[in-house]
XYZ file of C-alpha atoms in Angstrom:
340
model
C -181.537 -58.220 -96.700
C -178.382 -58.301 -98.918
C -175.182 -56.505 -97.584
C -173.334 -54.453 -100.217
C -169.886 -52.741 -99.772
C -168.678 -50.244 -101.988
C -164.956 -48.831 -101.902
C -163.626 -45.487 -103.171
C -163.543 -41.496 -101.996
C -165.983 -39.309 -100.564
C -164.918 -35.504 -101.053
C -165.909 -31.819 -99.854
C -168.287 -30.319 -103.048
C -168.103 -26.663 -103.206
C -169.997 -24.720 -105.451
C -171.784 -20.819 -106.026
C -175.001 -20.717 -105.300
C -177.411 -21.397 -107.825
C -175.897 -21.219 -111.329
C -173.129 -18.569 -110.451
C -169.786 -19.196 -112.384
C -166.552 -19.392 -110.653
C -166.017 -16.021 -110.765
C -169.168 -14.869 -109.532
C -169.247 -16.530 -106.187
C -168.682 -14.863 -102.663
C -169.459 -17.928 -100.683
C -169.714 -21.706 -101.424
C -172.740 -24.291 -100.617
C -171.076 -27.151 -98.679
C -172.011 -31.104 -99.197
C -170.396 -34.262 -99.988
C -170.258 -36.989 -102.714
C -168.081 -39.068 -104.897
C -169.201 -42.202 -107.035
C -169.088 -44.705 -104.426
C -170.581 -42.888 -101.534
C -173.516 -41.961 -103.738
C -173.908 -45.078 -104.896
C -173.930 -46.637 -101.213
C -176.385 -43.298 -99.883
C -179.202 -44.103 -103.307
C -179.226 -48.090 -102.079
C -179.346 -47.236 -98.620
C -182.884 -45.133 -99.680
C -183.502 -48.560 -101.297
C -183.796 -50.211 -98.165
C -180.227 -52.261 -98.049
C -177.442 -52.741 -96.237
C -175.389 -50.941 -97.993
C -171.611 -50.029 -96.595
C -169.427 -47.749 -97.974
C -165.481 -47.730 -97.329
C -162.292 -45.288 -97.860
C -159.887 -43.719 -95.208
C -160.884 -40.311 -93.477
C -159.097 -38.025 -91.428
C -159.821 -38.014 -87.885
C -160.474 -34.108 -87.708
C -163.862 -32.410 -87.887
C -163.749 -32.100 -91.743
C -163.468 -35.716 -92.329
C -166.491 -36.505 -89.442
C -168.447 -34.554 -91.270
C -168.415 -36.400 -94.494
C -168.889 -39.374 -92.124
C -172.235 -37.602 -90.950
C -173.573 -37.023 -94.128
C -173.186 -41.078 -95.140
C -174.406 -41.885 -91.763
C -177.548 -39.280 -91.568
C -179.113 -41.497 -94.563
C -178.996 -44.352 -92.944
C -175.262 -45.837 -94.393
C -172.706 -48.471 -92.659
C -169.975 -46.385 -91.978
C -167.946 -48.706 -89.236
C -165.554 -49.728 -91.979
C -164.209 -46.425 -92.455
C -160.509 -46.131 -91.597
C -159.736 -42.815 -89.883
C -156.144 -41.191 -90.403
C -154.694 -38.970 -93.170
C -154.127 -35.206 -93.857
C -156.914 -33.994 -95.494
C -160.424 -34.664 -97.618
C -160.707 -34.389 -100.942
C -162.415 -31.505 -102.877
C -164.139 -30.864 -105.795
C -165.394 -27.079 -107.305
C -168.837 -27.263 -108.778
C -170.097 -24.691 -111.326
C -173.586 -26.157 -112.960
C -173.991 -25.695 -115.987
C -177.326 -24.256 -118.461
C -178.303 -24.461 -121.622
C -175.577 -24.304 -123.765
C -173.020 -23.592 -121.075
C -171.409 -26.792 -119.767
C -170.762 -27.269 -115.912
C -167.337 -27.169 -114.923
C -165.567 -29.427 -111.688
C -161.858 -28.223 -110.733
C -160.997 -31.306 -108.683
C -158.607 -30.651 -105.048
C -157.792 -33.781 -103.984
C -154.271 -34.481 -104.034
C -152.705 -36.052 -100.796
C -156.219 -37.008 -99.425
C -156.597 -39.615 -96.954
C -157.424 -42.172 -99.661
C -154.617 -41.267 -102.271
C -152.018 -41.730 -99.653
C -153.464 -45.222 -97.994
C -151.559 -48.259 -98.266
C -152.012 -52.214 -97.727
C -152.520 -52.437 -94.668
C -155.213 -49.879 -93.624
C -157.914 -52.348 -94.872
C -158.459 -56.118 -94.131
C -160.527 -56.991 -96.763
C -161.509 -60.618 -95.797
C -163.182 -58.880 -92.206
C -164.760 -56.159 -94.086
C -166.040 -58.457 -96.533
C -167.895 -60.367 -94.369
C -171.442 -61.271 -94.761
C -171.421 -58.902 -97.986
C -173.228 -60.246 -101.328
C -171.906 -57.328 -103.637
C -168.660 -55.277 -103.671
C -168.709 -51.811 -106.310
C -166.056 -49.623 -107.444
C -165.487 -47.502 -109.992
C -162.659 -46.353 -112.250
C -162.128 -43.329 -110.076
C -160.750 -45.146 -107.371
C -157.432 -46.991 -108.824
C -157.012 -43.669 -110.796
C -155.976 -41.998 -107.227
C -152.699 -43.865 -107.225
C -151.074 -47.206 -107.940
C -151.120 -47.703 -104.090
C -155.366 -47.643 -104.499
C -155.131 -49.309 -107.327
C -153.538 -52.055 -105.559
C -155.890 -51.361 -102.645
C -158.391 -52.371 -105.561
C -157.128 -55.093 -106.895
C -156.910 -56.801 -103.437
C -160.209 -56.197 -102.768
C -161.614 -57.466 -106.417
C -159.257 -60.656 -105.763
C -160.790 -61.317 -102.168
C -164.815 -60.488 -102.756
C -163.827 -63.221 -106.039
C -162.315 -65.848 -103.500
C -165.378 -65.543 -101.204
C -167.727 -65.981 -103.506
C -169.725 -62.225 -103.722
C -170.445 -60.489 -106.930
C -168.344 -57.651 -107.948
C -169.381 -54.624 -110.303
C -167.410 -51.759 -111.802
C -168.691 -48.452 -113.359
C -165.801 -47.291 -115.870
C -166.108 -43.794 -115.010
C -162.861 -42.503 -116.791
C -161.977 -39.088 -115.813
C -159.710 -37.456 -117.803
C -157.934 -34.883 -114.994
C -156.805 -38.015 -112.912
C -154.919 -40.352 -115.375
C -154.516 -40.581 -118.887
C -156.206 -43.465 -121.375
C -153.244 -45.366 -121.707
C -152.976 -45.872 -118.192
C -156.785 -46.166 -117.318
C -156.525 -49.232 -120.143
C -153.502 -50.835 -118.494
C -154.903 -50.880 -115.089
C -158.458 -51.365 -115.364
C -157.721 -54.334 -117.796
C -155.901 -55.831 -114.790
C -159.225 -55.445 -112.785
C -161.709 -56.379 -115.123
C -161.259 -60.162 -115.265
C -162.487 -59.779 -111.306
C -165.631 -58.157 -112.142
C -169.306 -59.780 -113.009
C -171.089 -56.803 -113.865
C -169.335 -53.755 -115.942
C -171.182 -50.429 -115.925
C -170.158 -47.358 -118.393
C -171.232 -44.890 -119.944
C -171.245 -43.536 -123.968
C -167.888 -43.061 -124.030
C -166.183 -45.008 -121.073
C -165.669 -48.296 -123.427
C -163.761 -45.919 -125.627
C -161.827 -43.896 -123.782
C -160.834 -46.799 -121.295
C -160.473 -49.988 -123.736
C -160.745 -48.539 -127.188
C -163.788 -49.957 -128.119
C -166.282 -47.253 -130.243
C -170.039 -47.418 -130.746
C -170.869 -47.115 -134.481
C -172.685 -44.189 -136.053
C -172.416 -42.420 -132.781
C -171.512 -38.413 -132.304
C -170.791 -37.507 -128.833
C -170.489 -34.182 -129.450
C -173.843 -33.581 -131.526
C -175.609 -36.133 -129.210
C -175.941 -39.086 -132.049
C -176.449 -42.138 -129.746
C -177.032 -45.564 -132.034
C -178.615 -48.205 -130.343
C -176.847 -50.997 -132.968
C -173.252 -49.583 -132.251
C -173.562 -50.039 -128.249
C -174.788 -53.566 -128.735
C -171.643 -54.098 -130.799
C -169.871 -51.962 -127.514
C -171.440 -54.644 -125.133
C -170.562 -58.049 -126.977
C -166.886 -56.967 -127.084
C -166.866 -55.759 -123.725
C -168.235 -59.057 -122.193
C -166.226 -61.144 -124.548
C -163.017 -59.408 -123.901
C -163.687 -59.688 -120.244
C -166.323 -62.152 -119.220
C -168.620 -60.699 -117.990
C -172.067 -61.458 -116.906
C -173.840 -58.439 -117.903
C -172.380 -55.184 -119.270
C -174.641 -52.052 -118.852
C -174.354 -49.041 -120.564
C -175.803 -45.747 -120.196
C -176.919 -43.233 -122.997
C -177.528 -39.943 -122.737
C -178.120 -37.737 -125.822
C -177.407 -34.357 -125.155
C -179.459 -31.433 -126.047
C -177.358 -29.121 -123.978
C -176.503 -28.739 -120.565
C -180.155 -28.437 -118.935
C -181.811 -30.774 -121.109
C -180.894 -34.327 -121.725
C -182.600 -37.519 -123.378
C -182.171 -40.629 -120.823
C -182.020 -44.520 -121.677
C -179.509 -47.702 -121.112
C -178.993 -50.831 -122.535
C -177.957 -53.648 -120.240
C -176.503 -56.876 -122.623
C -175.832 -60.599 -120.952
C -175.126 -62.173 -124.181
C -178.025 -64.536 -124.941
C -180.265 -60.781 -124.655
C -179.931 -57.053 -124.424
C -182.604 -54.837 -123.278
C -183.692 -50.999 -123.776
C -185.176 -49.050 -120.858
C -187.985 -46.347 -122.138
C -186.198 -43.519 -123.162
C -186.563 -40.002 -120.709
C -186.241 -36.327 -121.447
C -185.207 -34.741 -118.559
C -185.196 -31.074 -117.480
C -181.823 -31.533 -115.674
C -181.441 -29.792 -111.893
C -178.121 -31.327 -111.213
C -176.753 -33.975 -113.234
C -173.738 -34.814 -110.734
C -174.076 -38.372 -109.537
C -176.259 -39.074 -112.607
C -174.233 -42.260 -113.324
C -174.016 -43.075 -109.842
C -177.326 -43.214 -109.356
C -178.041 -45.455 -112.598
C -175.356 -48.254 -110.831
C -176.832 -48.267 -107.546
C -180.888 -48.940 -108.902
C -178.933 -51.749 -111.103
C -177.270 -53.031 -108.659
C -180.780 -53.249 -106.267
C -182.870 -54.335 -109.071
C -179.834 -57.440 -109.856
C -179.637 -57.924 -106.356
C -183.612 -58.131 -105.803
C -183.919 -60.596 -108.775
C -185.620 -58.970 -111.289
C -185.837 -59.610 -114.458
C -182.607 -57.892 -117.084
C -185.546 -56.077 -118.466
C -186.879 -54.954 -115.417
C -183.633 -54.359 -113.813
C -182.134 -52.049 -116.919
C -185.864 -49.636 -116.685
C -185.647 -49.494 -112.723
C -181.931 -48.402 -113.450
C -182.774 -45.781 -115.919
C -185.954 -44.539 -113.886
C -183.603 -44.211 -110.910
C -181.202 -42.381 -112.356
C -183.514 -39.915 -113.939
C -185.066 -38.903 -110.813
C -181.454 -38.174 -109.588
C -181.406 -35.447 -112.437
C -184.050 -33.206 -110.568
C -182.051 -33.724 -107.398
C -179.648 -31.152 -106.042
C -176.448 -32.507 -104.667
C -174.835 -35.905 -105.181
C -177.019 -38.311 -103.646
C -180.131 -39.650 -105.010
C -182.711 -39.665 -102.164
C -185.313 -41.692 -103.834
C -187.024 -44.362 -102.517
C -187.354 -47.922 -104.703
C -191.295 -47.076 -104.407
C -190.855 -44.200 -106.116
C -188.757 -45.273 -109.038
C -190.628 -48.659 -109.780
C -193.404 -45.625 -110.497
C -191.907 -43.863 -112.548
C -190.470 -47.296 -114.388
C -194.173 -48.455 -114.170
C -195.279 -45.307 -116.663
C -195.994 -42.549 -114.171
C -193.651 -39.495 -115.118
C -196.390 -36.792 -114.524
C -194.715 -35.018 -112.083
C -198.638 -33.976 -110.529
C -198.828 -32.849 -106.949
C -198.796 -36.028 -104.411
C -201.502 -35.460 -101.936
């Protein structure tokens, strides 16, 4: 079975009930997430090893975001405990053609405040095949991102593969400095994962004939997005994710992964969007099994996509899918009838 570690923050997600606003709400539904831990939570479902790392406090708030990892079945003995406080994020989901909202809370968290030597790398490292990140992580701090860059530097020197989704977020740094920083990463990192507008907002790099806004995706332009990503960079394989947007509770669903000598398409899915948090999360984690497992680039890039759409009908941040159940859906099955 291979062993994969992934690094970054779990937080507190708060949000109304239902699709309350804000403003509305008299009491807030309690769970955890954050790009890494729902990445390590879908592969666990997937039947792997999968660790997950970051720094916790040692009070009850922090033990219970180590319950929810370790309640589906994920390695949590690498988790340093110490620190103030867990992060939080607001959640108010969106419909139609009213976008969700996040307000993010997560200033002086455990993680943002950890420093060299809370994690030996080498030790944790051990036995692992694959190490993820994302750009959320180094975006906490140049303390994490050095945290980061240790870690990239050591899974390299020991031979595992190393991936990286993007994931810019605007409310944490700005573009200059997500450029500057995750350029310094990059050359560490085997397979690059982003979304329609990461390569843009991150390295500069634009898809052609493309209109976020409008939901204009062209399949030529992130090609083009791809080949300058991997020769920039290196890479083995850059995947990117494309989702057109009809509005907030209905989205059209496909990804291209490119290794240079081929690119491949996954079907394309319309989905009827329950909660699209962890969406891109849950893309990285089926293409990290499906690399992982062997498969074929053109198998891997539809289990991705078929993963990642089930996570749509999913409430909270973790996609609990099993691989069964997306190589179905991959396979042509997207019914939806009653399993009896």
């Amino acid at each position: 079975m291979k062993r994969i570690v992934t690094f970054g923050e779990i937080m507190v997600r708060l949000a109304p009930e239902g699709y309350r606003r804000f403003t509305q709400a008299d009491r807030f539904e309690v769970t955890y997430g954050g790009g890494e831990a729902n990445v390590a939570v879908s592969l666990s479902h997937f039947g792997m090893d999968a660790a997950f790392v970051t720094k916790l406090p040692a009070h009850e708030i922090g033990q219970g975001a180590v319950n929810s990892l370790r309640r589906f079945g994920v390695d949590t003995t690498q988790i340093v405990r110490g620190g103030a406080r867990v992060g939080i994020y607001y959640l108010e989901k969106g419909a139609s053609q009213r976008p969700s909202k996040v307000i993010y809370d997560r200033a002086g968290s455990a993680l943002a405040e950890a420093g060299a030597g809370d994690f030996d790398w080498p030790r944790i490292l051990e036995g692992a095949d694959w190490f993820h990140f994302t750009g959320i992580t180094p975006a906490l701090g140049a303390n994490v991102a050095a945290l980061c860059l240790e870690a990239v530097k050591t899974a390299k020197q020991m031979g595992i593969t190393v991936s990286c989704d993007l994931n810019y977020r605007k409310n944490l740094w700005t573009k200059e400095e997500a450029g500057r920083c995750m350029g310094e990463l990059m050359p560490y990192v085997d397979v690059c994962i982003a979304n329609e507008e990461d390569a843009k907002d991150v390295f500069g790099i634009a898809a052609r004939d493309t209109d976020i806004t409008s939901g204009k995706v062209s399949a030529d332009g992130y090609i083009d997005v791809a080949k300058q990503l991997k020769e920039r960079f290196g890479f083995s394989r850059v995947a990117i994710t494309l989702r057109e947007s009809i509005n907030a509770s209905l989205n059209d669903w496909s990804a291209l992964l490119y290794s240079g000598d081929s690119y491949h398409f996954s079907k394309k899915y319309r989905i009827h969007i329950v909660d699209r948090v962890g969406g891109g999360d849950s893309f990285g984690a089926g293409l990290i099994y499906a690399l992982s497992q062997n498969q074929s680039d053109a198998d891997a890039i539809e289990f991705a996509a078929a993963a990642s759409c089930l996570k749509h009908t999913i409430e909270g941040d973790y996609n609990l899918v099993s691989a069964d159940e997306v190589l179905k859906l991959a396979g042509g099955d997207g019914s939806g009838r009653v399993q009896r």
